[in-house]
mmCIF file of C-alpha atoms in Angstrom:
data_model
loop_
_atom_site.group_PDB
_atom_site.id
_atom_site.type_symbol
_atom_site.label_atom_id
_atom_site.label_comp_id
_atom_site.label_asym_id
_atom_site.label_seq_id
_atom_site.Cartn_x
_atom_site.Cartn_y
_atom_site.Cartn_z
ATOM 1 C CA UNK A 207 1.584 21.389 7.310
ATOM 2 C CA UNK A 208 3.007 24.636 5.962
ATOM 3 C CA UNK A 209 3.257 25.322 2.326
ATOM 4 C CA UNK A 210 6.126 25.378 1.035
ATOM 5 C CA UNK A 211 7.904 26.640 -1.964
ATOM 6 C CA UNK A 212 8.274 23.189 -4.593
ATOM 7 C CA UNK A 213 12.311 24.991 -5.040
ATOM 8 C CA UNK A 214 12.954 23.825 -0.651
ATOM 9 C CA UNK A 215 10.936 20.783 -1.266
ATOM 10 C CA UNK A 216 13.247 19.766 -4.640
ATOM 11 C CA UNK A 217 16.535 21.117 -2.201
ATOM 12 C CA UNK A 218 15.245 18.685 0.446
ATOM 13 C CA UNK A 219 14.893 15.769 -1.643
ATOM 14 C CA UNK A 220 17.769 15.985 -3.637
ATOM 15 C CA UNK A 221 19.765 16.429 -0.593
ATOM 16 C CA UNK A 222 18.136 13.147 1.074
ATOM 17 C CA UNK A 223 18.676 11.164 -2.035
ATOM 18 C CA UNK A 224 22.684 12.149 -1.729
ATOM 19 C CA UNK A 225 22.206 11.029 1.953
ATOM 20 C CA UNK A 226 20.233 7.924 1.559
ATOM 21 C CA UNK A 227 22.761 6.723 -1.441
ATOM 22 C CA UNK A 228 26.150 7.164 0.619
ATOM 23 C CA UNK A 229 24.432 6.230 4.812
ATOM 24 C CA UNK A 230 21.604 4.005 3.297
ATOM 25 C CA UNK A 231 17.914 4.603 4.864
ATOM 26 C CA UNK A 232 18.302 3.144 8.221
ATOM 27 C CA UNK A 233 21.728 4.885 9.047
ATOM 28 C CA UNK A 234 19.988 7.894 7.918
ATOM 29 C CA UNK A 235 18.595 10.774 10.202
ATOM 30 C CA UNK A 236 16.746 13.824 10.424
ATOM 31 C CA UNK A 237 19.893 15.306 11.536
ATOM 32 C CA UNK A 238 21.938 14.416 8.038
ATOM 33 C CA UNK A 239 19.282 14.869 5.665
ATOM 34 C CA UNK A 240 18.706 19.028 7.542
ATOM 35 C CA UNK A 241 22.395 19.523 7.421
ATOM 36 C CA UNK A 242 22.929 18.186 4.063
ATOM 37 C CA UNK A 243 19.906 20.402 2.609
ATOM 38 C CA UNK A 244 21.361 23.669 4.519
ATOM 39 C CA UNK A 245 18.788 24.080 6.923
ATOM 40 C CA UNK A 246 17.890 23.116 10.710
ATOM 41 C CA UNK A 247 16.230 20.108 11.894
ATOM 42 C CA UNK A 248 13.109 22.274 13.087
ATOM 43 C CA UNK A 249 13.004 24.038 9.810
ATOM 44 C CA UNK A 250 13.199 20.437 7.960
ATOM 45 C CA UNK A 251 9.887 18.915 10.291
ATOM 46 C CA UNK A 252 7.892 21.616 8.895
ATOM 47 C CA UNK A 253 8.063 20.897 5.707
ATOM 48 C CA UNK A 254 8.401 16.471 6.308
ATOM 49 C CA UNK A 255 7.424 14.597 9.566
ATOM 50 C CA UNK A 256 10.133 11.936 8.819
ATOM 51 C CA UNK A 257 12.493 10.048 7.011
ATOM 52 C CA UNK A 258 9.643 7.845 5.710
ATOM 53 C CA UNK A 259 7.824 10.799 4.690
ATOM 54 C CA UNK A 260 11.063 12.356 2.748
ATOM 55 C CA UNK A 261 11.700 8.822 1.253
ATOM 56 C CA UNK A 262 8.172 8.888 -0.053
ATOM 57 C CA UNK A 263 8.746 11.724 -1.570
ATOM 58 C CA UNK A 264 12.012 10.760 -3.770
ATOM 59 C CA UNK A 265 10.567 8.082 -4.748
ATOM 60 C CA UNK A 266 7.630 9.888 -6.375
ATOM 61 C CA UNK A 267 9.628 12.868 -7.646
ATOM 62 C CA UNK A 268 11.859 9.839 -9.298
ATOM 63 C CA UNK A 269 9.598 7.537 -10.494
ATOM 64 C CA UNK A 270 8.005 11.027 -12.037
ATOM 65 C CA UNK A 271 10.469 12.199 -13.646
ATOM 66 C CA UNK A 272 11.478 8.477 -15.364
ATOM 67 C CA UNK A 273 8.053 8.552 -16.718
ATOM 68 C CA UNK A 274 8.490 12.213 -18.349
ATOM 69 C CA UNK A 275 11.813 10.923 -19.859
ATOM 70 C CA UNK A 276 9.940 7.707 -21.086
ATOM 71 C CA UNK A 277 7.427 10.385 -22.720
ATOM 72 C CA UNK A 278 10.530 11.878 -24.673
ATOM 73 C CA UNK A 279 11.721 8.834 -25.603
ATOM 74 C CA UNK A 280 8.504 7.928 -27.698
ATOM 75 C CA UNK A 281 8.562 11.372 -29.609
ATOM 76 C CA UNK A 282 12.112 10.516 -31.026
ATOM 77 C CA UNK A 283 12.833 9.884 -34.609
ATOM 78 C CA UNK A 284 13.417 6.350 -34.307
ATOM 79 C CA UNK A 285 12.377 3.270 -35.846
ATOM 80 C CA UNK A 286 9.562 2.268 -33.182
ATOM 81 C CA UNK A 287 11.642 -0.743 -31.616
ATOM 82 C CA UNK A 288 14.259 1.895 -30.819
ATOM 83 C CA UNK A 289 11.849 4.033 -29.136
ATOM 84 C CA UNK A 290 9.961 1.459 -27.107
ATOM 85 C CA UNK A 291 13.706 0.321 -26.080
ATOM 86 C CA UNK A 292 14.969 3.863 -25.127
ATOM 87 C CA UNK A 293 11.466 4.507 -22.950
ATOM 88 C CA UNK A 294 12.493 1.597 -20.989
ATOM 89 C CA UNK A 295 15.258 2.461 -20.682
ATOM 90 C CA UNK A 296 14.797 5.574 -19.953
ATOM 91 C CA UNK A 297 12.183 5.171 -16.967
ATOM 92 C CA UNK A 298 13.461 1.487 -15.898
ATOM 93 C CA UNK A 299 16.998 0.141 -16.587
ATOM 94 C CA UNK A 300 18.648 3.628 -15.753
ATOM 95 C CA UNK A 301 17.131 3.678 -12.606
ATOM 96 C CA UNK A 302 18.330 0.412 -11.890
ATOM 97 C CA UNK A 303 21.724 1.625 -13.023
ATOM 98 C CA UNK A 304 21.500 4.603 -10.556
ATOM 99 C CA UNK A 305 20.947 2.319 -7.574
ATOM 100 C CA UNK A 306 23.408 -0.482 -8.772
ATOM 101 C CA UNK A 307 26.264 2.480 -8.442
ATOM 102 C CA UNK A 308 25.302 3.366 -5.110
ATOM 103 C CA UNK A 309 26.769 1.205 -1.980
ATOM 104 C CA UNK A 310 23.336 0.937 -0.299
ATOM 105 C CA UNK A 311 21.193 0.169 -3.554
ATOM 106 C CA UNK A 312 19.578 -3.178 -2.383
ATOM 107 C CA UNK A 313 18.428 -1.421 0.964
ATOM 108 C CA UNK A 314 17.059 1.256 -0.610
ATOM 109 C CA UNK A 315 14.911 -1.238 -3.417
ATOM 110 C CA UNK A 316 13.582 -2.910 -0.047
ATOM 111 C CA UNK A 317 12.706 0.059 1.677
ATOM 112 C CA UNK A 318 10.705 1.153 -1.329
ATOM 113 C CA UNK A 319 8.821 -1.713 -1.252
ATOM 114 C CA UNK A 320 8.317 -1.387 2.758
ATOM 115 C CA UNK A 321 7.023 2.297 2.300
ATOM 116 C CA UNK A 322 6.281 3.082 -0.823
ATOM 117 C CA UNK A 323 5.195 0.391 -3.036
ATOM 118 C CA UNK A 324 2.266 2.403 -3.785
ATOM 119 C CA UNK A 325 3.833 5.118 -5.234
ATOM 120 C CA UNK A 326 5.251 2.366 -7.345
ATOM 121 C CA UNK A 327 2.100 1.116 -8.552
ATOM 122 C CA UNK A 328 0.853 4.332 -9.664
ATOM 123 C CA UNK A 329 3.876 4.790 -11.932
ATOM 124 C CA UNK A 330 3.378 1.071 -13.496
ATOM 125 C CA UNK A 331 0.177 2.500 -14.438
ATOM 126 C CA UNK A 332 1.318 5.586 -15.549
ATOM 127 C CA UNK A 333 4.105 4.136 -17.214
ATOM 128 C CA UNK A 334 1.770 1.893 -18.871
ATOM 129 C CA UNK A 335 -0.205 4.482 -20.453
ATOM 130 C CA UNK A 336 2.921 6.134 -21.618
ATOM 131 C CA UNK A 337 3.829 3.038 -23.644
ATOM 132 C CA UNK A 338 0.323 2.560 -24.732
ATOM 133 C CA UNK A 339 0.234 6.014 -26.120
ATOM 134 C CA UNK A 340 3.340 5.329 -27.977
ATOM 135 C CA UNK A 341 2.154 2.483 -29.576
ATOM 136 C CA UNK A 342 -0.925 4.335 -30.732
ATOM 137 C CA UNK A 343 0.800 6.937 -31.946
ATOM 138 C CA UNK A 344 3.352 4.964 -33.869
ATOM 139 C CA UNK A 345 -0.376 2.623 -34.837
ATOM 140 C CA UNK A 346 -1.808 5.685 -36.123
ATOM 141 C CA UNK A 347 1.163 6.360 -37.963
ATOM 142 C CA UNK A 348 1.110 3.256 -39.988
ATOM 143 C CA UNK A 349 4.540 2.244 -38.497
ATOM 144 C CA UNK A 350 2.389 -0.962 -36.282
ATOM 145 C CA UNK A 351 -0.751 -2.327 -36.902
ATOM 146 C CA UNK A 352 -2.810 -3.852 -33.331
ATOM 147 C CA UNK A 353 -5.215 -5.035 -35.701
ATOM 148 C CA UNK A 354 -3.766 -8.468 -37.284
ATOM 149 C CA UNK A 355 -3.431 -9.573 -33.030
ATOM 150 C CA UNK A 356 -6.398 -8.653 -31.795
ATOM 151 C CA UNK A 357 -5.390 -6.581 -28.855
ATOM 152 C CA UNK A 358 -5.309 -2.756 -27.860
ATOM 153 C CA UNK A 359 -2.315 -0.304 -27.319
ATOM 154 C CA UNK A 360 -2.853 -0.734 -23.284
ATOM 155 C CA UNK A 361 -3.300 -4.587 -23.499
ATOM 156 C CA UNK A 362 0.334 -4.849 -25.103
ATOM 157 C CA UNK A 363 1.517 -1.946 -22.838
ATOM 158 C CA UNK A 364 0.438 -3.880 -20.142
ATOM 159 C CA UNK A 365 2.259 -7.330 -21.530
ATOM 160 C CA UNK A 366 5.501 -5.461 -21.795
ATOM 161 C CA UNK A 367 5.206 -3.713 -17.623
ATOM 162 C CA UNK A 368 4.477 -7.508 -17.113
ATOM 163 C CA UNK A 369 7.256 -8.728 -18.324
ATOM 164 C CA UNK A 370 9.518 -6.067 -16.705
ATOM 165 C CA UNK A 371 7.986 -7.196 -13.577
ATOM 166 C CA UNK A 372 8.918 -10.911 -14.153
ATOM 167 C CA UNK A 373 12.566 -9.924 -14.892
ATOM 168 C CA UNK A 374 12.916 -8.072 -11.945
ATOM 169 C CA UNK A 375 13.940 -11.115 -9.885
ATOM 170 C CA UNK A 376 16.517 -11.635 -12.222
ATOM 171 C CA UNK A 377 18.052 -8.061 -11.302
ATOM 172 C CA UNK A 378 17.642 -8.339 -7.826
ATOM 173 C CA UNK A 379 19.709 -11.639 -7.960
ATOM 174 C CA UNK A 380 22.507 -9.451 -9.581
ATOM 175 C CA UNK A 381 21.631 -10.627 -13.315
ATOM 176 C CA UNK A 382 22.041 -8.616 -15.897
ATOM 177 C CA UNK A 383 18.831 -7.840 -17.417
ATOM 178 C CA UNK A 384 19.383 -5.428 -20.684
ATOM 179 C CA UNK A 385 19.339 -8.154 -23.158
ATOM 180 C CA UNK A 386 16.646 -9.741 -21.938
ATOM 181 C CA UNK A 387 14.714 -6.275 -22.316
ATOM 182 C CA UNK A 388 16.145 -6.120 -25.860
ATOM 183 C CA UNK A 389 14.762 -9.837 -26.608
ATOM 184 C CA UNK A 390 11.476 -8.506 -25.247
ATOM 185 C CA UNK A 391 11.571 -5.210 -27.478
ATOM 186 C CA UNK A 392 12.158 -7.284 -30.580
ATOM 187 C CA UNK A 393 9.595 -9.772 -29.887
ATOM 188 C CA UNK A 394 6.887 -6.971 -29.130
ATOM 189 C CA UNK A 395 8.136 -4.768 -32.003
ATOM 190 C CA UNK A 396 8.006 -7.749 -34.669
ATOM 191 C CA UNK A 397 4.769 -8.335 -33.536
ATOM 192 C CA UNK A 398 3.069 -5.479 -34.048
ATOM 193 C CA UNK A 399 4.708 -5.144 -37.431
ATOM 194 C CA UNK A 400 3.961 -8.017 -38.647
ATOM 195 C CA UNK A 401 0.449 -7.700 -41.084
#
């Protein structure tokens, strides 16, 4: 594979995602996601064997970039509660908001779990540090205390990905989710102030 400047990459990918939101990923070709980046098919399989292989690469550059703005989120001025709400919001619900908007949204949520469910896994982890090292911080801060439950910044990080896992069925049956996430952000947030 020939390297390739991360500025054609970025063009390519944003171009796909414009593609992939209006034609879906199955209607999608090589074809459409070369002319919509401004280059020719033989130029675009240098840089990406396939569709998949572009698709993979949204969905890390995405899923990436959530986590980044998630990072933000925790280094606000905010009350903690508003924080831990914003960084989920931030990396999770806005997302979801993204795809709701587009006409092929549902495909697309299945064809990242055909291809890159992976990808997705890595940035639940990631995200879970994130939210662990917010709660540290805000621990170390005085504004939570882990001590008085017994558990560690990751262990409740890890509670809260959980439980944005378990709603997920509840999105992808067209429910509304955002208070539910709210409910959970109190909960967590009360708990950890409690002493």
């Amino acid at each position: 594979m020939l390297q390739t400047s991360p500025d054609k990459r970025g063009t390519i990918l944003s171009a796909a995602f414009d593609v992939f939101i209006n034609y879906g990923f199955r209607k999608t070709s090589m074809d459409d996601i070369a002319r919509a980046a401004g280059m020719s098919r033989p130029a675009l399989y240098q840089i990406f064997r396939n569709k998949s292989e572009i698709f993979r690469g949204l969905s890390r550059s995405l899923l990436e970039s959530t986590a980044t703005e998630a990072i933000s989120a925790f280094h606000g001025a905010k009350p903690f509660s508003e924080r831990l709400y914003d960084a989920l919001d931030v990396s999770i619900l806005s997302m979801h908001r993204k795809i709701d908007a587009t006409p092929h949204g549902m495909e697309l949520i299945g064809v990242n779990e055909e291809i890159a469910s992976d990808i997705e896994e890595e940035w639940c982890q990631s995200l879970i540090g994130v939210i662990a090292k917010g709660i540290e911080e805000a621990a170390r801060t005085g504004e939570v205390s882990l001590e008085p439950l017994g558990v560690d910044a990751h262990a409740v990080a890890s509670i809260v990905m959980q439980a944005m896992e378990g709603m997920k069925s509840n999105y992808l049956r067209g429910k509304p989710i955002e208070d539910d996430v709210r409910n959970l952000v109190a909960f967590v947030s009360n708990a950890l102030t409690k002493g």
